[in-house]
Every structure is written in structure tokens, then in C-alpha cells.
Coordinates of C-alpha atoms in Angstrom, one line a residue:
M1 CA 52.1 -119.4 150.9
S2 CA 49.6 -116.7 149.9
E3 CA 50.7 -113.1 149.1
K4 CA 52.6 -111.3 151.8
S5 CA 50.5 -108.9 153.8
K6 CA 50.8 -105.2 153.1
I7 CA 52.2 -103.5 156.2
L8 CA 51.7 -99.9 157.5
I9 CA 54.2 -98.7 160.1
I10 CA 53.2 -95.7 162.2
G11 CA 56.2 -94.2 163.9
G12 CA 58.6 -95.6 161.4
T13 CA 61.2 -92.9 161.6
G14 CA 61.6 -93.5 165.4
Y15 CA 64.3 -95.5 167.2
I16 CA 62.9 -99.0 166.8
G17 CA 60.5 -98.0 163.9
K18 CA 63.2 -97.7 161.3
F19 CA 64.5 -101.2 162.0
I20 CA 61.0 -102.6 161.6
V21 CA 60.5 -100.6 158.3
A22 CA 63.8 -102.0 157.0
A23 CA 63.0 -105.6 158.0
S24 CA 59.6 -105.3 156.3
A25 CA 60.9 -103.9 153.1
K26 CA 63.8 -106.5 153.0
S27 CA 61.4 -109.4 153.5
G28 CA 59.3 -108.5 150.5
H29 CA 56.2 -107.2 152.2
P30 CA 54.6 -104.2 150.5
T31 CA 55.7 -101.6 153.1
F32 CA 54.0 -98.3 153.8
A33 CA 55.2 -95.7 156.3
L34 CA 52.9 -93.1 157.7
V35 CA 54.8 -89.8 157.8
R36 CA 53.9 -86.2 158.5
E37 CA 54.8 -83.6 155.8
S38 CA 57.1 -81.9 158.4
T39 CA 59.0 -85.2 159.1
V40 CA 60.2 -85.4 155.5
S41 CA 62.5 -82.4 155.9
E42 CA 63.4 -83.1 159.6
K43 CA 64.4 -86.7 159.0
F44 CA 65.6 -86.5 155.4
E45 CA 68.2 -89.3 155.6
I46 CA 65.8 -91.8 157.1
I47 CA 63.1 -90.9 154.6
E48 CA 65.6 -91.3 151.7
S49 CA 66.6 -94.7 153.0
F50 CA 62.9 -95.7 153.1
K51 CA 62.4 -94.6 149.5
S52 CA 65.5 -96.4 148.2
S53 CA 64.3 -99.7 149.8
G54 CA 61.0 -99.4 148.1
V55 CA 58.9 -98.2 151.0
T56 CA 55.7 -96.3 150.0
L57 CA 55.4 -93.0 152.0
V58 CA 51.8 -92.2 153.1
Y59 CA 51.3 -88.7 154.2
G60 CA 49.1 -88.5 157.3
D61 CA 49.1 -87.9 161.0
L62 CA 48.1 -89.8 164.1
Y63 CA 46.0 -86.8 165.1
D64 CA 44.1 -86.6 161.7
H65 CA 41.5 -89.3 161.8
E66 CA 40.6 -89.1 158.1
S67 CA 44.2 -89.5 157.0
L68 CA 44.7 -92.4 159.4
V69 CA 41.7 -94.3 158.1
K70 CA 42.7 -93.6 154.5
A71 CA 46.3 -95.0 155.2
I72 CA 45.0 -98.0 157.0
K73 CA 42.5 -98.9 154.2
Q74 CA 45.5 -99.5 151.9
V75 CA 47.0 -102.3 154.0
D76 CA 46.4 -105.6 155.9
V77 CA 48.5 -105.1 159.0
V78 CA 49.3 -102.1 161.1
I79 CA 52.4 -101.9 163.3
S80 CA 52.7 -99.0 165.7
T81 CA 56.2 -98.0 166.9
V82 CA 55.2 -94.6 168.4
G83 CA 57.4 -93.2 171.2
H84 CA 56.7 -92.9 174.9
A85 CA 54.8 -89.6 174.7
Q86 CA 52.3 -90.9 172.1
L87 CA 51.6 -94.3 173.7
P88 CA 48.1 -93.3 175.1
D89 CA 47.2 -91.7 171.7
Q90 CA 47.2 -95.2 170.1
V91 CA 43.5 -95.2 170.9
K92 CA 43.3 -93.1 167.8
I93 CA 44.9 -95.9 165.7
I94 CA 42.4 -98.3 167.3
A95 CA 39.5 -96.1 166.4
A96 CA 40.8 -95.8 162.8
I97 CA 41.3 -99.6 162.5
K98 CA 37.7 -100.1 163.7
E99 CA 36.4 -97.7 161.1
A100 CA 38.6 -99.0 158.2
G101 CA 37.4 -102.5 159.0
N102 CA 40.0 -104.4 156.9
V103 CA 42.9 -104.9 159.3
K104 CA 44.0 -108.5 159.8
R105 CA 46.3 -107.7 162.7
F106 CA 47.5 -104.8 164.8
F107 CA 50.9 -104.7 166.6
P108 CA 50.8 -101.9 169.2
S109 CA 53.9 -100.1 170.3
E110 CA 55.4 -102.5 172.8
F111 CA 59.0 -103.7 172.2
G112 CA 60.1 -104.0 175.8
N113 CA 59.0 -105.9 178.9
D114 CA 55.8 -107.8 178.9
V115 CA 53.7 -105.1 180.6
D116 CA 51.2 -107.6 182.0
R117 CA 54.0 -109.3 184.0
V118 CA 56.0 -106.5 185.6
H119 CA 56.9 -105.5 189.2
A120 CA 57.8 -101.9 188.5
V121 CA 58.0 -98.7 190.5
E122 CA 57.2 -95.2 189.2
P123 CA 57.8 -93.7 186.7
A124 CA 58.2 -97.0 184.7
K125 CA 55.0 -98.3 186.4
T126 CA 52.8 -95.7 184.7
A127 CA 54.5 -96.2 181.3
F128 CA 53.9 -100.0 181.5
A129 CA 50.3 -99.4 182.7
I130 CA 49.6 -97.2 179.6
K131 CA 50.8 -100.0 177.3
A132 CA 48.7 -102.5 179.3
Q133 CA 45.6 -100.3 178.9
I134 CA 46.2 -100.2 175.1
R135 CA 46.2 -104.0 175.2
R136 CA 42.9 -104.1 177.0
T137 CA 41.3 -101.6 174.5
I138 CA 42.5 -103.7 171.5
E139 CA 41.0 -106.9 173.1
A140 CA 37.8 -105.2 174.0
E141 CA 37.4 -103.9 170.5
G142 CA 38.0 -107.4 169.1
I143 CA 41.0 -106.4 167.0
P144 CA 43.3 -109.3 166.1
Y145 CA 46.8 -108.6 167.6
T146 CA 50.3 -109.6 168.3
Y147 CA 52.2 -108.0 171.2
V148 CA 56.0 -108.1 170.7
S149 CA 57.9 -108.3 174.0
S150 CA 61.5 -107.8 172.8
N151 CA 63.0 -107.0 176.2
F152 CA 66.1 -104.8 176.1
F153 CA 67.4 -103.1 173.0
A154 CA 71.1 -104.1 172.8
G155 CA 72.0 -100.6 171.5
Y156 CA 70.6 -99.0 174.6
F157 CA 72.3 -101.2 177.2
L158 CA 75.3 -103.1 175.9
P159 CA 77.5 -100.2 174.6
S160 CA 77.8 -98.9 178.2
L161 CA 76.9 -102.1 180.1
S162 CA 74.1 -99.9 181.6
Q163 CA 76.6 -97.6 183.3
P164 CA 74.9 -94.2 183.8
G165 CA 76.4 -91.5 181.4
A166 CA 78.9 -93.9 179.8
T167 CA 79.2 -94.5 176.1
T168 CA 81.7 -97.4 176.2
P169 CA 81.8 -100.5 178.5
P170 CA 83.7 -100.0 181.7
R171 CA 87.5 -100.8 181.9
D172 CA 88.1 -100.4 185.7
K173 CA 84.9 -100.5 187.8
V174 CA 81.3 -101.4 187.2
I175 CA 78.1 -100.5 189.0
I176 CA 75.7 -103.4 189.4
L177 CA 72.1 -102.9 190.6
G178 CA 71.0 -105.4 193.3
D179 CA 72.9 -108.7 193.6
G180 CA 73.4 -109.0 189.8
N181 CA 71.7 -112.4 189.6
P182 CA 68.3 -112.0 187.9
K183 CA 68.5 -112.8 184.1
A184 CA 67.8 -110.1 181.5
V185 CA 67.5 -110.4 177.7
F186 CA 69.3 -108.2 175.2
N187 CA 68.4 -108.2 171.5
K188 CA 69.9 -106.4 168.6
E189 CA 67.5 -104.0 167.0
D190 CA 67.8 -105.5 163.5
D191 CA 66.8 -108.9 165.0
I192 CA 63.8 -107.4 166.7
G193 CA 62.8 -106.1 163.3
T194 CA 63.3 -109.5 161.6
Y195 CA 61.3 -111.4 164.2
T196 CA 58.5 -108.9 164.3
I197 CA 58.0 -109.1 160.5
K198 CA 58.2 -112.9 160.6
A199 CA 55.2 -112.9 163.0
V200 CA 53.0 -110.8 160.7
D201 CA 51.5 -113.6 158.7
D202 CA 52.1 -116.4 161.2
P203 CA 48.9 -118.0 162.6
R204 CA 50.9 -119.1 165.6
T205 CA 51.4 -115.5 166.8
L206 CA 47.8 -114.4 166.3
N207 CA 46.3 -113.0 169.5
K208 CA 49.5 -113.9 171.4
I209 CA 52.5 -112.3 172.9
L210 CA 55.7 -112.9 170.9
Y211 CA 58.6 -113.0 173.3
I212 CA 62.1 -112.5 171.9
R213 CA 64.1 -114.5 174.5
P214 CA 67.1 -116.0 172.7
P215 CA 69.0 -118.4 175.0
Q216 CA 72.3 -116.9 174.0
N217 CA 71.1 -113.4 174.8
T218 CA 69.8 -114.2 178.3
Y219 CA 72.3 -113.1 180.9
S220 CA 72.5 -112.0 184.5
F221 CA 74.3 -108.7 185.1
N222 CA 77.1 -110.7 186.8
D223 CA 77.4 -113.0 183.7
I224 CA 77.7 -110.1 181.3
V225 CA 80.4 -108.6 183.5
S226 CA 82.3 -111.9 183.5
L227 CA 82.0 -112.2 179.7
W228 CA 83.3 -108.6 179.3
E229 CA 86.2 -109.3 181.7
K230 CA 87.2 -112.3 179.7
K231 CA 87.2 -110.2 176.5
I232 CA 89.4 -107.5 177.9
G233 CA 91.5 -109.8 180.0
K234 CA 91.0 -107.8 183.2
T235 CA 89.0 -108.0 186.4
L236 CA 86.8 -105.1 187.2
E237 CA 86.0 -103.7 190.6
K238 CA 82.3 -104.4 191.2
I239 CA 80.1 -101.9 193.1
Y240 CA 76.8 -103.5 194.1
V241 CA 73.9 -101.0 194.8
P242 CA 71.3 -102.5 197.2
E243 CA 67.6 -102.2 196.2
E244 CA 66.7 -99.6 198.8
Q245 CA 69.5 -97.3 197.5
V246 CA 68.3 -97.9 193.9
L247 CA 64.7 -96.9 194.9
K248 CA 66.1 -93.8 196.7
N249 CA 68.1 -92.9 193.5
I250 CA 65.0 -93.3 191.4
Q251 CA 63.0 -90.9 193.6
E252 CA 65.8 -88.3 193.5
A253 CA 66.5 -88.5 189.8
S254 CA 64.7 -86.4 187.2
V255 CA 63.5 -87.3 183.7
P256 CA 64.8 -89.3 181.8
L257 CA 67.2 -90.8 184.3
N258 CA 64.4 -91.8 186.7
V259 CA 62.6 -93.7 183.8
I260 CA 65.8 -95.6 182.8
L261 CA 66.6 -96.4 186.5
S262 CA 63.1 -97.6 187.2
I263 CA 63.1 -99.9 184.1
S264 CA 66.5 -101.2 185.2
H265 CA 65.1 -101.9 188.6
S266 CA 62.2 -103.9 187.1
V267 CA 64.7 -105.9 184.9
F268 CA 67.9 -106.2 186.9
I269 CA 66.4 -106.4 190.5
K270 CA 62.9 -107.8 190.0
G271 CA 64.0 -110.0 187.0
D272 CA 60.9 -109.1 185.0
H273 CA 62.3 -110.3 181.7
T274 CA 62.6 -113.9 182.8
N275 CA 60.8 -114.4 186.1
F276 CA 57.9 -116.2 184.5
E277 CA 57.4 -119.1 182.1
I278 CA 56.0 -118.5 178.6
E279 CA 52.7 -120.5 178.6
P280 CA 51.2 -121.5 175.2
S281 CA 47.9 -120.0 176.4
F282 CA 49.3 -116.5 176.1
G283 CA 52.7 -116.6 174.4
V284 CA 55.2 -118.0 172.0
E285 CA 59.0 -117.5 171.8
A286 CA 60.6 -116.2 168.6
T287 CA 63.8 -118.3 168.4
E288 CA 61.7 -121.5 168.9
L289 CA 59.2 -120.4 166.1
Y290 CA 62.0 -119.2 163.7
P291 CA 65.1 -121.3 164.3
D292 CA 66.3 -120.3 160.8
V293 CA 67.0 -116.7 161.9
K294 CA 70.7 -116.2 162.7
Y295 CA 70.5 -113.6 165.5
T296 CA 73.4 -111.6 166.9
T297 CA 74.4 -112.9 170.3
V298 CA 75.4 -110.7 173.2
D299 CA 78.9 -112.3 173.0
E300 CA 79.3 -111.2 169.3
Y301 CA 77.8 -107.8 170.0
L302 CA 80.3 -107.0 172.7
N303 CA 83.3 -107.8 170.4
Q304 CA 83.0 -104.4 168.7
F305 CA 83.9 -102.6 171.9
V306 CA 87.0 -104.6 172.8

């Protein structure tokens, strides 16, 4: 195996970004994090944890082309984990990668549904379309890529079982969108980091979508509720919300609830995590490529809340 690629993470202090930075440093890749001067004081603890794990801080800004090119020239692979508001501005990263001319692979900010295979309503529809447009730009520019479709972050959905406003799983009644039968996928954030970094130097993931779809983390809403009921030794009252009511709720909700609800509609009602087969022409599945990774299962994850 040749030397491990040098990796630059843009958006590394964000929600999923910090897990990817940690996984990169832990796996022995020379790891660089692009940070703004102002971030250093705002996110002191995260920055300190980066430093202590051997991450090189590179001062720069998504909106400063020169600093971006300079940062990118130091590495082989660029991973973007920028947040929702900055998704369209990834064209600036693409322009800097083109100018730098040395990047072996670019991972744009994805880490959710496969945006080319969704049946979403607004406002999720537009968010997914922005990610899809970034994909098309990368392809048109001929930049080598991997798109990571990691489905749901366990930390977003499992602590409350997707119950609006709750911080712990339900103990008496549970609201289920649709009929509760489509299967969704829930992955622990550390595992998403691990699989993403494993893909960096893997020729099998080049110009492909890496799906993180572990068999033991693929559950319908009804299955998750049954699993939880077994753990607490109690049957919950189930309230099923039909699709037309969910759509009405999305229209009446404001940000960010309407975003969360519309993504939940895509996943729990349309089944967009699992309603297609992964074909070798466009994708590969992480647990098949990396059977050695011991991922946290949904079953194990829920134990902490019992």
C-alpha cells in the first residue's frame, strides 16, 4: 500500500465534519482542517481536540479563493462537510480544485439520502436538488469523486425515535408517519466517519456512490418501535399519520421543522433510503467493501436510552 493520501476537510468543525476529521486523524492520514480565524475562538474545544489528535489547521475561507487554492495544493483529497446554507457555494471549492490541479478525489457534502434517487416534497426537494446540481458540476468538470450516501445520522433520529420535540425515546405513545413499513437506515456518526475515510484511497469507490446501508441498521419504523418495546418491556400506543396529513403538516410548519418533516416524508413514507437496488454501475455498499469494520447497530445504540 502506498502512502496514505493527505486529506483536507472543509467544514470540519460542523456536525458530521468533526467525526470525519477524527476518523481521518485516527486512521493515520495526514489530516488538514480548513478553519477561519474567527472559528478558532468560537469553537475552541473542537479546535483543541483537532490539535491534540495531530490535525494541521489551515487558515482560510470558502469565500477567499486564494486561501482555498493554497490549502488544496497541500493535499491529495478534499472532503467537504459544509452545512445546508453553504451547499451551493461548493462551486467555489470546485473552482479552487480545478485551479490547484492536484486533487485525486473530491467528496462533496452529502452524508444523507442519495439525492439522485429521491421522491421528496419541498423544502427537502430543493435541498436535495442543490446537492444533485453540485454532483453534475463535479462530473462536468471531470473531477474524480466519491459521493457518500450515509442515510440517517443515528444521533438525529434514534434518541427521540423521530418524535417531534422529544429528547428521549417515547414511553407511552409513538407517532408514526405513514404506515410505518418502508425501511430506513440509521448510522452512528463515528461509523460514517470511519467508512468515509476507508473509501478515500480505495479504487472501488472512485467515481461511485458509497452507500452506508448496514443490514443490522436497516429498519422500518414499525420494526424500530417493536425493538424499543422489547427493550422497555412495554407496548406503546401507536398513532399513524396518513400521508396527506403529513403533507399538510409540512406546508403549515416553518423552518427547520418543515425541512425535518419533508426529509422524514421522503424516508419513512416514500422509502427513499431503500426503495432501489445498488447497481455496480453507480454504487457500492460500505459494509460489503469493509466487512472488518465493527459498526454500532441500532439495537446496541438504543440500549443507552433504556
